[in-house]
Amino acid sequence: MHRFVSSRRTFLERSAIAALGVGGCTGPAAMTDDGMFTGLPTGDTAGGCVDPFAGGEFLEVVPFTGEPTVTFGEVLEQGWDARLVYDLTRAEEHGGVTPNDLFYVRTAYPDRLTTSEADWAVRVDGLVQSEVTLPLADLVEMSTDQGLVMMECSGNTENRAFGLMSAARWGGVPVADVLDRFVSLDPAATRIDISGFDEHSVPSQGNHSTPGASWIFTLEELVEYGAFFAFTMNGSPLSRNHGFPIRLMVPRWWGCACIKWVDHMRLVDDDAPATSQMIEFARRTHQNGVPELARDYRAAAMQHAATPVRVEKWRVDGQIAYRVVGVVWGGEASTDRLMISFNGREAPVDMCPPRQSQNHWSLWVHRYDPRRLGEVLVTHRVDEDVPQVRLDQGWYDRTFEVDER
Ligand SMILES: Nc1nc2c(c(=O)[nH]1)N[C@H]1C(S)=C(S)[C@@H](COP(=O)(O)O)O[C@H]1N2
Ligand SMILES: [Mo]
């Protein structure tokens, strides 16, 4: 009891943001609204949103051009190289929540992992007053709804149709609550290294992926972003490939920080060197070079991003129109100002219903009436004052062919 009280004070004292209170539109409590996507335009004015395709006739899906053919929905390759790609053209059909068996996979359940669920525990050591080993059951007992959170692999490109991203409703426990309840920090502890099992018998081809899965966070980051240990996705236990029996989720950060098969937490100080995982992903998380120390890494948070995921050809009132469905995600500031441009001709996207949470993505629909036939380049930007490094780089640009108008 004494340890509980004193460790809580220690953790909260250290966490300036916690002292101000967590909450606002990015906190988990704001995201428990199941009706998020029910207002997507389907009728005349579904959910108060005007459907520019009302009464029209769907003709066909128009493929994106210049992108490799991708196999969706099955795990290809093995170990660290294992990938399952989500078919984003189905995001609208899925209501913005990816079915568990279609949720993207990056790295399969390690074949060298033999610890049973009953024996699973998370060791806590480093700068602590006493080392503890937390049985999985004690953490699962604290599990509550953590809301809808999307995740994107930092290596998500057109090579996999941008399908290394998915979204689910997660159940779990905030890392801060676990520390608060079970761990007495040494006064020198400022950061935490969270790591997971990462041994596979088959090496990554071309050493594309380096062994070791761990990321170092400041205690403030854990609170600010609402990092949590997840045990369930969409109401079911995590699948083996998604980190069963316990994974880390860091809302708004790239997937590389969302460690799977978590078995160890180590409290460290500001001189801790970067982990091999942080080094491996430094470029992909847009760090300033490849810093040696963890403290020189920026939060690996996703800035504002958007991409079209599906283009359909329709006939509306005798006219050919293209129905462009897309997603918008990432970013810290809530902004509904998303611009779409077709070969440089720009228009605002009608974000209706408005985006509900920075932790989740939002789907939108845009009507495009082409002026001429031929290839169309689709690009996006949000408000100028909002960081959007990948939109600036054209990372999510896509093209399709207008063959009828
Ligand atoms: N132990 C472990 N955790 C890991 C990884 C890994 O290779 N090993 N890959 C990371 C990366 S790069 C991503 S994008 C996410 C993918 O999670 P998912 O497979 O559940 O989609 O897991 C992260 N956690
Ligand atoms: Mo990733």
Short mmCIF file of N, CA and C in Angstrom, two decimals, residues 136-279:
data_model
loop_
_atom_site.label_atom_id
_atom_site.label_comp_id
_atom_site.label_asym_id
_atom_site.label_seq_id
_atom_site.Cartn_x
_atom_site.Cartn_y
_atom_site.Cartn_z
N LEU A 136 1.07 -11.23 -16.28
CA LEU A 136 0.12 -10.72 -17.28
C LEU A 136 -1.28 -10.53 -16.69
N ALA A 137 -1.72 -11.50 -15.90
CA ALA A 137 -3.09 -11.46 -15.37
C ALA A 137 -3.35 -10.18 -14.56
N ASP A 138 -2.32 -9.70 -13.84
CA ASP A 138 -2.50 -8.48 -13.03
C ASP A 138 -2.74 -7.26 -13.91
N LEU A 139 -2.18 -7.28 -15.11
CA LEU A 139 -2.35 -6.15 -16.03
C LEU A 139 -3.68 -6.27 -16.76
N VAL A 140 -4.00 -7.47 -17.19
CA VAL A 140 -5.26 -7.71 -17.91
C VAL A 140 -6.45 -7.30 -17.04
N GLU A 141 -6.30 -7.54 -15.75
CA GLU A 141 -7.36 -7.19 -14.81
C GLU A 141 -7.70 -5.70 -14.85
N MET A 142 -6.74 -4.86 -15.25
CA MET A 142 -6.93 -3.41 -15.28
C MET A 142 -7.47 -2.93 -16.63
N SER A 143 -7.74 -3.85 -17.55
CA SER A 143 -8.08 -3.50 -18.92
C SER A 143 -9.43 -2.78 -19.05
N THR A 144 -9.42 -1.69 -19.81
CA THR A 144 -10.66 -0.96 -20.13
C THR A 144 -10.62 -0.56 -21.61
N ASP A 145 -11.73 -0.04 -22.11
CA ASP A 145 -11.80 0.40 -23.50
C ASP A 145 -10.83 1.56 -23.74
N GLN A 146 -9.98 1.43 -24.76
CA GLN A 146 -9.04 2.51 -25.08
C GLN A 146 -9.43 3.24 -26.37
N GLY A 147 -10.59 2.90 -26.89
CA GLY A 147 -11.11 3.64 -28.03
C GLY A 147 -10.56 3.20 -29.37
N LEU A 148 -10.95 3.94 -30.41
CA LEU A 148 -10.52 3.66 -31.77
C LEU A 148 -9.17 4.31 -32.02
N VAL A 149 -8.21 3.51 -32.40
CA VAL A 149 -6.86 4.02 -32.68
C VAL A 149 -6.37 3.39 -33.96
N MET A 150 -5.93 4.21 -34.90
CA MET A 150 -5.35 3.68 -36.13
C MET A 150 -3.84 3.58 -35.96
N MET A 151 -3.21 2.76 -36.77
CA MET A 151 -1.76 2.61 -36.72
C MET A 151 -1.23 2.49 -38.14
N GLU A 152 -0.09 3.12 -38.37
CA GLU A 152 0.54 3.06 -39.69
C GLU A 152 2.01 2.68 -39.55
N CYS A 153 2.47 1.76 -40.37
CA CYS A 153 3.89 1.44 -40.44
C CYS A 153 4.61 2.63 -41.07
N SER A 154 5.73 3.03 -40.47
CA SER A 154 6.44 4.19 -41.01
C SER A 154 6.98 3.91 -42.42
N GLY A 155 7.06 2.63 -42.79
CA GLY A 155 7.51 2.26 -44.13
C GLY A 155 6.35 2.02 -45.08
N ASN A 156 5.25 2.72 -44.86
CA ASN A 156 4.05 2.53 -45.68
C ASN A 156 4.16 3.34 -46.98
N THR A 157 4.22 2.62 -48.11
CA THR A 157 4.39 3.32 -49.40
C THR A 157 3.43 2.75 -50.44
N GLU A 158 3.50 3.34 -51.64
CA GLU A 158 2.65 2.88 -52.74
C GLU A 158 3.03 1.46 -53.17
N ASN A 159 4.23 0.98 -52.77
CA ASN A 159 4.62 -0.39 -53.11
C ASN A 159 3.67 -1.42 -52.53
N ARG A 160 2.99 -1.03 -51.45
CA ARG A 160 1.97 -1.92 -50.88
C ARG A 160 0.63 -1.19 -50.81
N ALA A 161 0.39 -0.36 -51.83
CA ALA A 161 -0.89 0.35 -51.95
C ALA A 161 -1.26 1.07 -50.65
N PHE A 162 -0.25 1.52 -49.91
CA PHE A 162 -0.41 2.23 -48.63
C PHE A 162 -1.20 1.40 -47.62
N GLY A 163 -1.21 0.06 -47.84
CA GLY A 163 -2.03 -0.82 -46.99
C GLY A 163 -1.35 -1.29 -45.73
N LEU A 164 -0.20 -0.69 -45.36
CA LEU A 164 0.38 -0.99 -44.06
C LEU A 164 -0.17 0.00 -43.04
N MET A 165 -1.47 0.17 -43.08
CA MET A 165 -2.16 0.91 -42.01
C MET A 165 -3.56 0.37 -41.84
N SER A 166 -4.03 0.45 -40.60
CA SER A 166 -5.30 -0.14 -40.21
C SER A 166 -5.78 0.55 -38.95
N ALA A 167 -7.01 0.24 -38.56
CA ALA A 167 -7.56 0.84 -37.35
C ALA A 167 -8.42 -0.18 -36.62
N ALA A 168 -8.42 -0.09 -35.30
CA ALA A 168 -9.24 -1.00 -34.49
C ALA A 168 -9.65 -0.30 -33.21
N ARG A 169 -10.61 -0.90 -32.51
CA ARG A 169 -10.96 -0.46 -31.16
C ARG A 169 -10.19 -1.37 -30.19
N TRP A 170 -9.44 -0.75 -29.30
CA TRP A 170 -8.53 -1.52 -28.45
C TRP A 170 -9.00 -1.56 -27.01
N GLY A 171 -8.67 -2.66 -26.36
CA GLY A 171 -8.88 -2.76 -24.91
C GLY A 171 -7.53 -2.95 -24.25
N GLY A 172 -7.30 -2.21 -23.17
CA GLY A 172 -6.00 -2.33 -22.52
C GLY A 172 -5.88 -1.42 -21.33
N VAL A 173 -4.64 -1.18 -20.91
CA VAL A 173 -4.40 -0.37 -19.73
C VAL A 173 -3.30 0.65 -20.03
N PRO A 174 -3.51 1.93 -19.66
CA PRO A 174 -2.46 2.92 -19.90
C PRO A 174 -1.15 2.53 -19.19
N VAL A 175 -0.04 2.72 -19.89
CA VAL A 175 1.27 2.40 -19.30
C VAL A 175 1.46 3.21 -18.02
N ALA A 176 1.01 4.46 -18.03
CA ALA A 176 1.16 5.32 -16.85
C ALA A 176 0.45 4.70 -15.64
N ASP A 177 -0.71 4.09 -15.86
CA ASP A 177 -1.44 3.48 -14.74
C ASP A 177 -0.68 2.28 -14.18
N VAL A 178 -0.02 1.54 -15.07
CA VAL A 178 0.76 0.37 -14.63
C VAL A 178 1.94 0.83 -13.78
N LEU A 179 2.65 1.85 -14.26
CA LEU A 179 3.81 2.37 -13.51
C LEU A 179 3.34 2.91 -12.16
N ASP A 180 2.26 3.68 -12.24
CA ASP A 180 1.70 4.31 -11.07
C ASP A 180 1.37 3.28 -9.99
N ARG A 181 0.83 2.17 -10.43
CA ARG A 181 0.33 1.18 -9.47
C ARG A 181 1.42 0.25 -8.96
N PHE A 182 2.37 -0.12 -9.82
CA PHE A 182 3.26 -1.22 -9.44
C PHE A 182 4.73 -0.84 -9.30
N VAL A 183 5.13 0.36 -9.76
CA VAL A 183 6.57 0.62 -9.86
C VAL A 183 6.97 1.84 -9.04
N SER A 184 8.02 1.69 -8.21
CA SER A 184 8.60 2.83 -7.49
C SER A 184 9.83 3.29 -8.25
N LEU A 185 9.73 4.47 -8.82
CA LEU A 185 10.83 4.95 -9.66
C LEU A 185 11.99 5.45 -8.81
N ASP A 186 13.19 5.22 -9.31
CA ASP A 186 14.38 5.88 -8.77
C ASP A 186 14.29 7.35 -9.19
N PRO A 187 14.70 8.29 -8.35
CA PRO A 187 14.58 9.71 -8.72
C PRO A 187 15.26 10.06 -10.04
N ALA A 188 16.26 9.27 -10.45
CA ALA A 188 16.99 9.58 -11.68
C ALA A 188 16.23 9.14 -12.94
N ALA A 189 15.18 8.36 -12.79
CA ALA A 189 14.48 7.82 -13.97
C ALA A 189 13.71 8.91 -14.69
N THR A 190 13.98 9.09 -15.98
CA THR A 190 13.25 10.07 -16.77
C THR A 190 12.60 9.44 -18.00
N ARG A 191 13.08 8.27 -18.36
CA ARG A 191 12.62 7.62 -19.60
C ARG A 191 12.40 6.14 -19.35
N ILE A 192 11.68 5.55 -20.27
CA ILE A 192 11.40 4.13 -20.13
C ILE A 192 11.61 3.42 -21.47
N ASP A 193 12.34 2.32 -21.39
CA ASP A 193 12.62 1.50 -22.58
C ASP A 193 11.64 0.32 -22.54
N ILE A 194 10.73 0.29 -23.48
CA ILE A 194 9.73 -0.78 -23.51
C ILE A 194 10.11 -1.74 -24.63
N SER A 195 10.30 -3.02 -24.26
CA SER A 195 10.76 -3.95 -25.29
C SER A 195 9.92 -5.21 -25.33
N GLY A 196 10.02 -5.88 -26.48
CA GLY A 196 9.23 -7.08 -26.71
C GLY A 196 10.09 -8.19 -27.26
N PHE A 197 9.56 -9.39 -27.21
CA PHE A 197 10.27 -10.55 -27.74
C PHE A 197 10.54 -10.33 -29.22
N ASP A 198 11.73 -10.66 -29.68
CA ASP A 198 12.06 -10.36 -31.08
C ASP A 198 13.08 -11.34 -31.66
N GLU A 199 12.93 -12.62 -31.33
CA GLU A 199 13.86 -13.63 -31.87
C GLU A 199 13.14 -14.54 -32.86
N HIS A 200 13.67 -14.55 -34.06
CA HIS A 200 13.12 -15.39 -35.12
C HIS A 200 14.25 -16.29 -35.63
N SER A 201 13.91 -17.53 -36.01
CA SER A 201 14.98 -18.42 -36.50
C SER A 201 15.41 -18.03 -37.91
N VAL A 202 14.51 -17.38 -38.67
CA VAL A 202 14.86 -16.99 -40.03
C VAL A 202 15.28 -15.52 -40.06
N PRO A 203 16.53 -15.23 -40.47
CA PRO A 203 16.95 -13.83 -40.50
C PRO A 203 16.19 -13.05 -41.57
N SER A 204 16.13 -11.74 -41.38
CA SER A 204 15.49 -10.89 -42.36
C SER A 204 16.31 -10.91 -43.65
N GLN A 205 15.66 -11.07 -44.80
CA GLN A 205 16.36 -11.09 -46.08
C GLN A 205 17.07 -9.76 -46.31
N GLY A 206 18.35 -9.85 -46.65
CA GLY A 206 19.12 -8.63 -46.90
C GLY A 206 19.26 -7.77 -45.66
N ASN A 207 19.08 -8.41 -44.48
CA ASN A 207 19.15 -7.69 -43.20
C ASN A 207 18.34 -6.40 -43.22
N HIS A 208 17.21 -6.48 -43.89
CA HIS A 208 16.35 -5.31 -43.99
C HIS A 208 15.86 -4.88 -42.61
N SER A 209 15.62 -5.89 -41.75
CA SER A 209 15.10 -5.61 -40.42
C SER A 209 16.12 -6.10 -39.39
N THR A 210 16.44 -5.25 -38.42
CA THR A 210 17.45 -5.64 -37.43
C THR A 210 16.77 -6.21 -36.19
N PRO A 211 17.41 -7.20 -35.53
CA PRO A 211 16.83 -7.80 -34.33
C PRO A 211 16.71 -6.77 -33.20
N GLY A 212 15.80 -7.03 -32.29
CA GLY A 212 15.60 -6.13 -31.14
C GLY A 212 14.41 -5.24 -31.41
N ALA A 213 13.42 -5.31 -30.53
CA ALA A 213 12.25 -4.44 -30.68
C ALA A 213 12.06 -3.70 -29.37
N SER A 214 12.54 -2.47 -29.34
CA SER A 214 12.28 -1.65 -28.15
C SER A 214 12.38 -0.19 -28.50
N TRP A 215 11.66 0.62 -27.76
CA TRP A 215 11.63 2.06 -28.01
C TRP A 215 11.69 2.77 -26.67
N ILE A 216 12.39 3.89 -26.62
CA ILE A 216 12.51 4.66 -25.37
C ILE A 216 11.61 5.89 -25.44
N PHE A 217 10.79 6.05 -24.43
CA PHE A 217 9.85 7.18 -24.34
C PHE A 217 10.17 7.99 -23.09
N THR A 218 9.90 9.28 -23.14
CA THR A 218 9.94 10.02 -21.87
C THR A 218 8.65 9.69 -21.13
N LEU A 219 8.68 9.86 -19.83
CA LEU A 219 7.48 9.59 -19.04
C LEU A 219 6.36 10.54 -19.46
N GLU A 220 6.73 11.75 -19.85
CA GLU A 220 5.73 12.72 -20.30
C GLU A 220 5.06 12.26 -21.60
N GLU A 221 5.86 11.70 -22.52
CA GLU A 221 5.28 11.24 -23.79
C GLU A 221 4.23 10.16 -23.54
N LEU A 222 4.52 9.25 -22.62
CA LEU A 222 3.56 8.17 -22.34
C LEU A 222 2.20 8.74 -21.96
N VAL A 223 2.24 9.82 -21.17
CA VAL A 223 1.00 10.43 -20.70
C VAL A 223 0.38 11.27 -21.80
N GLU A 224 1.20 12.10 -22.45
CA GLU A 224 0.68 13.02 -23.47
C GLU A 224 -0.03 12.27 -24.60
N TYR A 225 0.54 11.15 -25.03
CA TYR A 225 -0.04 10.42 -26.15
C TYR A 225 -0.98 9.30 -25.70
N GLY A 226 -1.07 9.08 -24.41
CA GLY A 226 -1.98 8.04 -23.91
C GLY A 226 -1.55 6.64 -24.28
N ALA A 227 -0.23 6.37 -24.21
CA ALA A 227 0.28 5.03 -24.55
C ALA A 227 -0.36 3.98 -23.65
N PHE A 228 -0.75 2.86 -24.26
CA PHE A 228 -1.37 1.80 -23.46
C PHE A 228 -0.91 0.42 -23.91
N PHE A 229 -0.98 -0.51 -22.97
CA PHE A 229 -0.77 -1.92 -23.31
C PHE A 229 -2.12 -2.48 -23.74
N ALA A 230 -2.14 -3.10 -24.91
CA ALA A 230 -3.40 -3.63 -25.44
C ALA A 230 -3.43 -5.14 -25.26
N PHE A 231 -4.62 -5.63 -24.93
CA PHE A 231 -4.87 -7.07 -24.82
C PHE A 231 -5.92 -7.54 -25.81
N THR A 232 -6.78 -6.60 -26.21
CA THR A 232 -7.85 -6.98 -27.16
C THR A 232 -7.91 -5.97 -28.30
N MET A 233 -8.36 -6.45 -29.45
CA MET A 233 -8.67 -5.57 -30.57
C MET A 233 -10.07 -5.95 -31.08
N ASN A 234 -10.89 -4.92 -31.25
CA ASN A 234 -12.28 -5.12 -31.69
C ASN A 234 -12.98 -6.19 -30.85
N GLY A 235 -12.70 -6.19 -29.58
CA GLY A 235 -13.43 -7.07 -28.66
C GLY A 235 -12.91 -8.50 -28.56
N SER A 236 -11.91 -8.84 -29.38
CA SER A 236 -11.34 -10.19 -29.32
C SER A 236 -9.91 -10.12 -28.81
N PRO A 237 -9.40 -11.23 -28.25
CA PRO A 237 -8.00 -11.22 -27.84
C PRO A 237 -7.11 -10.86 -29.03
N LEU A 238 -5.97 -10.21 -28.78
CA LEU A 238 -5.02 -9.93 -29.85
C LEU A 238 -4.72 -11.23 -30.57
N SER A 239 -4.56 -11.18 -31.88
CA SER A 239 -4.10 -12.38 -32.58
C SER A 239 -2.60 -12.50 -32.34
N ARG A 240 -2.07 -13.69 -32.58
CA ARG A 240 -0.64 -13.90 -32.35
C ARG A 240 0.20 -12.90 -33.15
N ASN A 241 -0.15 -12.70 -34.41
CA ASN A 241 0.65 -11.80 -35.24
C ASN A 241 0.56 -10.34 -34.80
N HIS A 242 -0.47 -10.01 -34.04
CA HIS A 242 -0.61 -8.61 -33.61
C HIS A 242 -0.12 -8.39 -32.19
N GLY A 243 0.61 -9.36 -31.65
CA GLY A 243 1.29 -9.11 -30.37
C GLY A 243 0.78 -9.89 -29.18
N PHE A 244 -0.09 -10.88 -29.40
CA PHE A 244 -0.62 -11.66 -28.29
C PHE A 244 0.53 -12.17 -27.40
N PRO A 245 0.42 -12.04 -26.08
CA PRO A 245 -0.77 -11.62 -25.33
C PRO A 245 -0.76 -10.15 -24.92
N ILE A 246 0.30 -9.39 -25.23
CA ILE A 246 0.35 -7.98 -24.81
C ILE A 246 1.21 -7.18 -25.76
N ARG A 247 0.66 -6.07 -26.23
CA ARG A 247 1.43 -5.18 -27.10
C ARG A 247 1.28 -3.75 -26.61
N LEU A 248 2.20 -2.92 -27.05
CA LEU A 248 2.13 -1.50 -26.77
C LEU A 248 1.40 -0.80 -27.92
N MET A 249 0.55 0.15 -27.60
CA MET A 249 -0.03 1.03 -28.61
C MET A 249 0.28 2.47 -28.18
N VAL A 250 0.81 3.24 -29.10
CA VAL A 250 1.08 4.64 -28.81
C VAL A 250 0.28 5.45 -29.82
N PRO A 251 -0.90 5.90 -29.46
CA PRO A 251 -1.74 6.62 -30.41
C PRO A 251 -0.99 7.80 -31.04
N ARG A 252 -1.15 7.93 -32.35
CA ARG A 252 -0.58 9.01 -33.15
C ARG A 252 0.90 8.80 -33.47
N TRP A 253 1.53 7.75 -32.91
CA TRP A 253 2.91 7.42 -33.29
C TRP A 253 2.89 6.35 -34.36
N TRP A 254 3.97 6.25 -35.12
CA TRP A 254 4.08 5.19 -36.10
C TRP A 254 4.17 3.83 -35.42
N GLY A 255 3.81 2.81 -36.21
CA GLY A 255 3.77 1.44 -35.70
C GLY A 255 5.08 0.93 -35.14
N CYS A 256 6.20 1.45 -35.63
CA CYS A 256 7.50 0.92 -35.17
C CYS A 256 7.72 1.14 -33.68
N ALA A 257 6.97 2.07 -33.08
CA ALA A 257 7.09 2.28 -31.63
C ALA A 257 6.09 1.42 -30.86
N CYS A 258 5.20 0.77 -31.59
CA CYS A 258 4.11 0.00 -30.94
C CYS A 258 4.55 -1.45 -30.77
N ILE A 259 5.41 -1.65 -29.80
CA ILE A 259 6.11 -2.92 -29.58
C ILE A 259 5.14 -4.07 -29.29
N LYS A 260 5.36 -5.19 -29.98
CA LYS A 260 4.51 -6.38 -29.78
C LYS A 260 5.22 -7.36 -28.84
N TRP A 261 4.45 -8.25 -28.25
CA TRP A 261 4.96 -9.30 -27.35
C TRP A 261 5.82 -8.69 -26.24
N VAL A 262 5.28 -7.66 -25.57
CA VAL A 262 6.03 -6.88 -24.56
C VAL A 262 6.38 -7.78 -23.36
N ASP A 263 7.65 -7.80 -23.00
CA ASP A 263 8.08 -8.61 -21.85
C ASP A 263 9.03 -7.89 -20.90
N HIS A 264 9.31 -6.61 -21.19
CA HIS A 264 10.34 -5.94 -20.38
C HIS A 264 10.16 -4.42 -20.40
N MET A 265 10.29 -3.79 -19.26
CA MET A 265 10.35 -2.32 -19.19
C MET A 265 11.57 -1.98 -18.35
N ARG A 266 12.35 -1.05 -18.86
CA ARG A 266 13.57 -0.66 -18.13
C ARG A 266 13.55 0.85 -17.98
N LEU A 267 13.62 1.31 -16.73
CA LEU A 267 13.66 2.75 -16.48
C LEU A 267 15.09 3.24 -16.69
N VAL A 268 15.22 4.30 -17.46
CA VAL A 268 16.55 4.82 -17.81
C VAL A 268 16.58 6.33 -17.61
N ASP A 269 17.74 6.93 -17.82
CA ASP A 269 17.85 8.38 -17.67
C ASP A 269 18.13 9.04 -19.02
N ASP A 270 18.44 10.32 -18.98
CA ASP A 270 18.57 11.09 -20.21
C ASP A 270 19.82 10.74 -21.03
N ASP A 271 20.71 9.92 -20.46
CA ASP A 271 21.91 9.54 -21.21
C ASP A 271 21.75 8.20 -21.92
N ALA A 272 20.57 7.62 -21.89
CA ALA A 272 20.36 6.31 -22.50
C ALA A 272 20.62 6.37 -24.00
N PRO A 273 21.39 5.40 -24.52
CA PRO A 273 21.58 5.35 -25.97
C PRO A 273 20.29 4.93 -26.68
N ALA A 274 20.16 5.34 -27.93
CA ALA A 274 18.99 4.93 -28.74
C ALA A 274 19.00 3.42 -28.90
N THR A 275 17.83 2.82 -29.03
CA THR A 275 17.76 1.36 -29.25
C THR A 275 17.98 1.05 -30.73
N SER A 276 18.25 -0.23 -31.01
CA SER A 276 18.47 -0.62 -32.42
C SER A 276 17.22 -0.33 -33.25
N GLN A 277 16.05 -0.47 -32.64
CA GLN A 277 14.79 -0.19 -33.36
C GLN A 277 14.69 1.30 -33.71
N MET A 278 15.06 2.16 -32.76
CA MET A 278 15.00 3.60 -33.03
C MET A 278 15.97 3.97 -34.14
N ILE A 279 17.14 3.34 -34.11
CA ILE A 279 18.15 3.61 -35.14
C ILE A 279 17.66 3.12 -36.50
#
